[in-house]
Amino acid sequence: MNVDGKPYRTIWRASEGKSVEIIDQTRLPHHFTTVELRNLEDAANAISDMLVRGAPLIGATAAYGICLALEDDASDARLAHAYETLMATRPTAVNLRWALDDMRTRLMPLPPEQRQAAAYRRAAEICDEDVGICSSIGDHGRDLISRLWDAKDGTGVVNVLTHCNAGWLATVDWGTAIAPIYKAHDAGIPVHVWVDETRPRNQGASLTAWELGRHGVPHTVIVDNVGGHLMQHGQVDICIVGTDRTTAGGDVCNKIGTYLKALAADASGVPFYVALPSPTIDWTIEDGLRDIPIEQRDATEVSHMTGRTAEGEVVTIQLTPDGSPAANYAFDVTPARYVTGLITERGVCEASREGLQSLFPEQKVMSAS
């Protein structure tokens, strides 16, 4: 996607070949800054401190973290250390494990002197594959938006409500839940996005609004609790959200607050879709409420907020009284029964094992074992 007329991905190998560059998402929307990752620790910190976030981008960053870790030592022990270090950074997004398992499986059979070059090749492939997957998700989701537009007989706009940031900043490019919006907008379909602010880190207000604005997509930022009101009054035509992990049975784990939006959509008769790349499907588990670990992050993300003053200074302020504890659950699970459909790179299906396997039949043997 473009930033001030220049095309960017969210992660890329530096021109000198020995480091990786990323967009520092903690500085957005007030400062657009890139950061250089030079070693394993830089990559791990970028993931845990959320300079990069979003399941697909976390996986891509982990893959490049393996590359950086093997710079001076590509032994079995170093590869194992890199794997464990990166695996410990964030517990919920399954793409992290998927990318690390993929890298380890491909690299272990190789002699140490061949591993780093092979690692860089595979990391680049993972990034390119993600771009292709997200573009296809956008195509299938655009068709849903197009049908809603046709049902309006060419009047008004299609109002989409989303949550958190599942745009190109959460992936390598295009995004998941926002990709259909970009595709619809680019196709000339009038679309407007209700952007949940998404406390506590405000990824909607800070990131989704920023990238939609850069692409020229009409949007309005709302506080998290407004979505149900808008649905009750017919001002939302469709909800599209992303996911960090989807079970084989269709349960969806996404940014905290997603479950409440799904409940409101169900009560209001608003279709609720989840956009997901296939590496986000965890075929090893069925019950999301029971089996998905929910990350709990530092309480200061709840008690403090960062913003820009009227003088242009970016500052962090405390919201809560001294001594008041705060809980920071980062994700929740939306049971499959509240999901209208899953938008994947292979098409749209119902949120169920049967629905997913209709698009990914190669997983039947694996999931039955």
XYZ file of C-alpha atoms in Angstrom:
369
model
C 0.000 0.000 0.000
C 1.044 3.628 -0.376
C 2.194 6.103 2.246
C 2.393 9.632 0.882
C 2.728 8.231 -2.635
C 5.451 5.698 -1.819
C 4.649 1.970 -1.817
C 5.445 0.101 1.391
C 5.189 -3.331 2.846
C 5.246 -3.647 6.622
C 8.510 -5.633 6.648
C 11.358 -5.953 4.173
C 14.991 -6.984 3.983
C 17.334 -4.018 4.076
C 19.339 -3.219 0.967
C 22.628 -4.160 2.629
C 21.209 -7.644 3.262
C 22.169 -8.069 6.917
C 19.189 -6.470 8.617
C 15.423 -6.222 8.289
C 13.317 -3.072 8.343
C 9.817 -2.607 9.756
C 7.322 0.186 10.309
C 7.220 1.059 14.012
C 3.481 0.847 14.657
C 3.816 2.163 18.208
C 4.630 5.601 16.738
C 1.549 5.793 14.524
C -0.579 7.740 13.747
C 1.455 10.822 14.663
C 4.860 9.702 13.390
C 5.679 7.399 10.482
C 8.984 5.779 11.438
C 10.901 2.739 10.224
C 13.130 0.655 12.480
C 16.045 -1.612 11.646
C 16.183 -5.097 13.176
C 19.781 -6.334 13.360
C 19.615 -9.451 15.520
C 17.381 -12.017 17.204
C 16.744 -9.807 20.216
C 15.604 -6.917 18.022
C 13.095 -9.181 16.274
C 11.807 -10.656 19.534
C 11.398 -7.218 21.092
C 9.625 -5.903 18.001
C 7.007 -8.649 18.404
C 6.595 -8.523 22.194
C 6.566 -4.704 22.357
C 4.152 -4.563 19.410
C 6.253 -2.537 17.014
C 4.774 -5.172 14.718
C 1.401 -6.777 15.438
C -1.286 -8.724 13.667
C -1.015 -12.496 13.287
C 0.363 -12.614 9.700
C 2.964 -9.903 10.335
C 4.026 -11.537 13.603
C 4.671 -14.738 11.676
C 6.660 -12.939 8.982
C 8.735 -11.094 11.581
C 9.455 -14.353 13.402
C 10.654 -15.899 10.141
C 13.056 -13.004 9.612
C 14.063 -13.265 13.266
C 15.351 -16.761 12.530
C 17.380 -15.333 9.647
C 18.947 -12.692 11.861
C 19.707 -15.219 14.590
C 21.807 -17.329 12.221
C 24.137 -14.523 11.145
C 27.246 -15.744 12.980
C 26.121 -19.135 14.231
C 23.809 -21.488 12.332
C 24.273 -24.496 14.603
C 21.440 -26.715 15.813
C 21.715 -25.149 19.252
C 21.457 -21.595 17.881
C 18.443 -22.499 15.752
C 16.747 -24.087 18.770
C 17.485 -21.030 20.903
C 16.073 -18.689 18.258
C 12.953 -20.829 17.934
C 12.270 -20.801 21.684
C 13.048 -17.093 22.074
C 10.656 -16.058 19.337
C 7.966 -18.563 20.354
C 7.831 -16.965 23.818
C 7.071 -13.454 22.533
C 3.259 -13.681 22.083
C 1.126 -16.716 23.059
C -2.143 -16.280 21.147
C -1.473 -15.749 17.425
C -1.030 -19.143 15.762
C 0.905 -17.690 12.805
C 3.879 -17.290 15.113
C 4.066 -21.020 15.739
C 3.238 -21.828 12.116
C 6.076 -19.684 10.749
C 8.619 -20.927 13.285
C 7.688 -24.567 12.715
C 7.940 -24.042 8.965
C 11.375 -22.454 9.236
C 12.727 -25.088 11.608
C 11.432 -27.980 9.499
C 13.063 -26.600 6.359
C 16.363 -25.610 7.966
C 17.178 -28.537 10.252
C 18.040 -31.019 7.449
C 20.489 -28.539 5.886
C 24.164 -28.246 6.814
C 24.782 -25.140 8.963
C 26.626 -23.283 6.219
C 23.518 -23.355 4.003
C 20.929 -22.408 6.611
C 20.985 -18.633 6.655
C 20.663 -18.217 2.891
C 17.831 -20.758 2.878
C 16.191 -18.965 5.800
C 16.173 -15.635 3.968
C 14.699 -17.282 0.873
C 11.906 -18.889 2.875
C 11.163 -15.729 4.882
C 10.765 -13.815 1.623
C 8.461 -16.546 0.320
C 6.331 -16.354 3.469
C 5.938 -12.616 2.915
C 5.043 -13.003 -0.758
C 2.588 -15.781 0.052
C 0.909 -13.581 2.648
C 0.444 -10.776 0.114
C -1.180 -13.190 -2.327
C -3.417 -14.693 0.360
C -4.600 -11.293 1.604
C -5.295 -10.067 -1.923
C -7.476 -13.129 -2.523
C -9.294 -12.568 0.784
C -9.974 -9.054 -0.440
C -11.449 -10.337 -3.693
C -13.847 -12.732 -1.960
C -14.863 -10.150 0.635
C -15.384 -7.500 -2.047
C -18.003 -9.759 -3.607
C -19.955 -9.720 -0.321
C -19.828 -5.920 -0.220
C -20.795 -5.737 -3.893
C -23.930 -7.794 -3.263
C -24.905 -5.487 -0.410
C -24.436 -2.519 -2.729
C -26.587 -4.162 -5.412
C -29.318 -4.744 -2.803
C -29.379 -0.981 -2.146
C -30.224 -0.347 -5.829
C -27.299 2.005 -6.183
C -28.264 4.412 -3.428
C -26.410 5.445 -0.297
C -23.281 3.619 0.829
C -22.356 0.250 2.271
C -21.531 0.744 5.948
C -18.935 -1.660 7.320
C -18.042 -1.958 10.979
C -14.634 -3.348 11.884
C -12.690 -3.860 15.100
C -9.014 -3.447 15.968
C -6.663 -3.254 12.973
C -6.788 -5.999 10.375
C -5.525 -3.855 7.525
C -2.222 -3.901 5.706
C -0.418 -2.875 8.883
C -1.413 -6.225 10.442
C -0.086 -8.235 7.496
C 2.680 -7.821 4.939
C 0.300 -5.998 2.582
C -3.453 -5.588 1.808
C -4.676 -6.855 5.194
C -7.408 -9.339 6.059
C -10.651 -7.689 7.240
C -9.774 -4.384 5.555
C -8.671 -5.956 2.247
C -12.308 -6.351 1.053
C -12.894 -2.684 1.866
C -9.868 -1.599 -0.172
C -10.947 -3.796 -3.068
C -14.523 -2.479 -2.941
C -13.354 1.134 -2.714
C -10.945 0.653 -5.618
C -13.776 -0.916 -7.661
C -15.885 2.208 -7.215
C -18.340 0.810 -4.666
C -19.261 3.556 -2.180
C -18.182 2.190 1.168
C -17.943 3.804 4.583
C -16.200 2.261 7.582
C -17.166 2.580 11.235
C -13.772 2.274 12.942
C -13.874 0.956 16.511
C -11.239 2.771 18.553
C -10.349 -0.619 20.122
C -9.126 0.034 23.614
C -6.787 -0.410 25.312
C -4.153 0.129 22.616
C -6.460 1.987 20.219
C -5.387 0.071 17.135
C -8.567 1.124 15.374
C -8.279 4.828 16.100
C -4.508 4.886 15.635
C -3.890 2.385 12.839
C -7.054 1.518 10.911
C -8.124 5.156 10.659
C -4.585 6.141 9.619
C -4.309 3.647 6.796
C -7.881 4.154 5.556
C -7.221 7.872 5.448
C -4.017 7.384 3.483
C -5.962 5.303 0.946
C -8.863 7.750 0.737
C -11.534 5.447 2.184
C -14.371 7.319 3.969
C -14.472 6.360 7.634
C -15.603 7.494 11.072
C -13.880 6.632 14.352
C -16.258 5.537 17.121
C -15.779 4.475 20.719
C -16.022 0.742 21.242
C -19.456 0.858 22.866
C -21.215 2.583 19.934
C -21.315 -0.425 17.599
C -24.422 -1.990 19.130
C -26.307 1.311 18.934
C -25.458 1.717 15.256
C -26.585 -1.827 14.502
C -29.881 -1.303 16.323
C -30.582 1.715 14.138
C -29.731 0.089 10.804
C -26.504 1.982 10.269
C -24.308 -1.098 9.835
C -24.710 -3.337 6.783
C -21.954 -5.800 7.616
C -19.294 -6.446 10.261
C -15.909 -7.718 9.096
C -13.165 -8.455 11.626
C -9.881 -10.326 11.593
C -8.618 -13.148 13.771
C -5.400 -14.220 15.448
C -6.425 -17.864 15.718
C -9.393 -19.803 14.368
C -10.114 -23.322 15.567
C -10.895 -26.254 13.309
C -14.490 -25.920 14.509
C -14.802 -22.268 13.484
C -14.380 -20.504 16.842
C -12.579 -17.197 16.372
C -10.046 -15.583 18.704
C -9.565 -11.901 17.987
C -8.865 -8.620 19.753
C -10.750 -8.143 22.997
C -14.228 -6.763 22.338
C -14.867 -8.795 19.190
C -17.219 -11.146 21.047
C -19.428 -8.251 22.136
C -19.672 -7.010 18.546
C -20.687 -10.493 17.431
C -23.417 -10.621 20.078
C -24.751 -7.227 19.006
C -24.673 -8.247 15.342
C -26.538 -11.467 16.100
C -29.220 -9.606 18.074
C -29.597 -6.973 15.341
C -29.594 -9.285 12.327
C -26.346 -7.853 10.950
C -24.068 -10.318 9.121
C -20.818 -10.887 11.018
C -17.885 -12.114 8.925
C -14.337 -12.988 9.903
C -11.492 -12.651 7.381
C -8.613 -15.045 7.862
C -5.598 -16.394 5.997
C -5.335 -20.172 6.201
C -2.134 -20.120 8.332
C -4.323 -18.584 11.060
C -6.407 -21.777 11.299
C -5.292 -24.015 14.153
C -6.341 -27.463 12.965
C -5.192 -29.051 16.221
C -7.949 -27.596 18.414
C -11.748 -27.542 18.243
C -12.928 -25.547 21.269
C -11.597 -21.995 21.369
C -12.889 -21.178 24.840
C -11.135 -24.178 26.310
C -7.975 -24.465 24.247
C -6.780 -21.008 23.147
C -4.435 -19.242 25.608
C -5.485 -15.632 26.146
C -2.606 -13.203 26.438
C -2.699 -10.825 29.392
C -0.580 -7.772 28.812
C 0.815 -5.056 31.084
C -1.829 -3.117 33.017
C -0.315 0.209 31.966
C -1.890 -0.258 28.528
C -5.250 0.148 30.309
C -4.283 2.770 32.886
C -2.353 5.026 30.496
C -2.916 6.450 27.025
C -0.644 8.153 24.514
C -1.741 11.033 22.294
C -0.703 14.330 20.766
C -1.269 17.637 22.538
C -2.492 20.816 20.848
C 1.158 21.920 20.742
C 2.091 18.830 18.746
C 3.912 16.994 21.512
C 3.232 13.254 21.844
C 2.773 12.393 25.523
C 1.562 9.513 27.678
C -0.905 10.289 30.452
C -2.398 8.290 33.325
C -6.181 7.755 33.200
C -6.839 5.845 36.416
C -6.471 6.776 40.089
C -3.242 5.914 41.846
C -3.472 2.442 43.325
C -6.353 1.173 41.165
C -5.425 -2.197 39.631
C -6.220 -2.870 35.972
C -6.679 -6.118 34.026
C -5.563 -6.288 30.413
C -6.962 -9.291 28.559
C -5.776 -8.897 24.977
C -8.163 -11.278 23.174
C -11.539 -12.962 23.443
C -13.147 -15.929 21.693
C -16.263 -15.654 19.554
C -18.035 -19.036 19.290
C -18.688 -20.212 15.752
C -22.465 -19.942 16.151
C -22.207 -16.142 16.095
C -20.118 -16.021 12.896
C -22.041 -15.672 9.630
C -19.102 -16.822 7.558
C -15.338 -17.067 7.229
C -13.624 -15.217 4.376
C -10.484 -17.103 3.305
C -8.171 -16.953 0.326
C -10.104 -19.887 -1.168
C -13.572 -18.441 -0.707
C -16.244 -17.915 1.920
C -17.525 -20.774 4.085
C -19.609 -21.345 7.181
C -17.827 -21.241 10.519
C -17.594 -24.972 11.156
C -15.255 -27.889 10.639
C -17.305 -28.936 7.620
C -17.201 -25.437 6.187
C -13.445 -25.077 6.597
C -12.719 -28.527 5.261
C -14.853 -27.834 2.187
C -12.235 -25.226 1.276
C -9.206 -27.031 2.713
C -9.861 -30.746 2.061
C -6.177 -31.573 2.489
C -6.632 -30.974 6.231
C -9.128 -33.808 6.736
C -6.539 -36.478 7.442
C -4.498 -34.203 9.716
C -7.466 -33.016 11.761
C -8.892 -36.509 12.162
C -5.690 -37.864 13.691
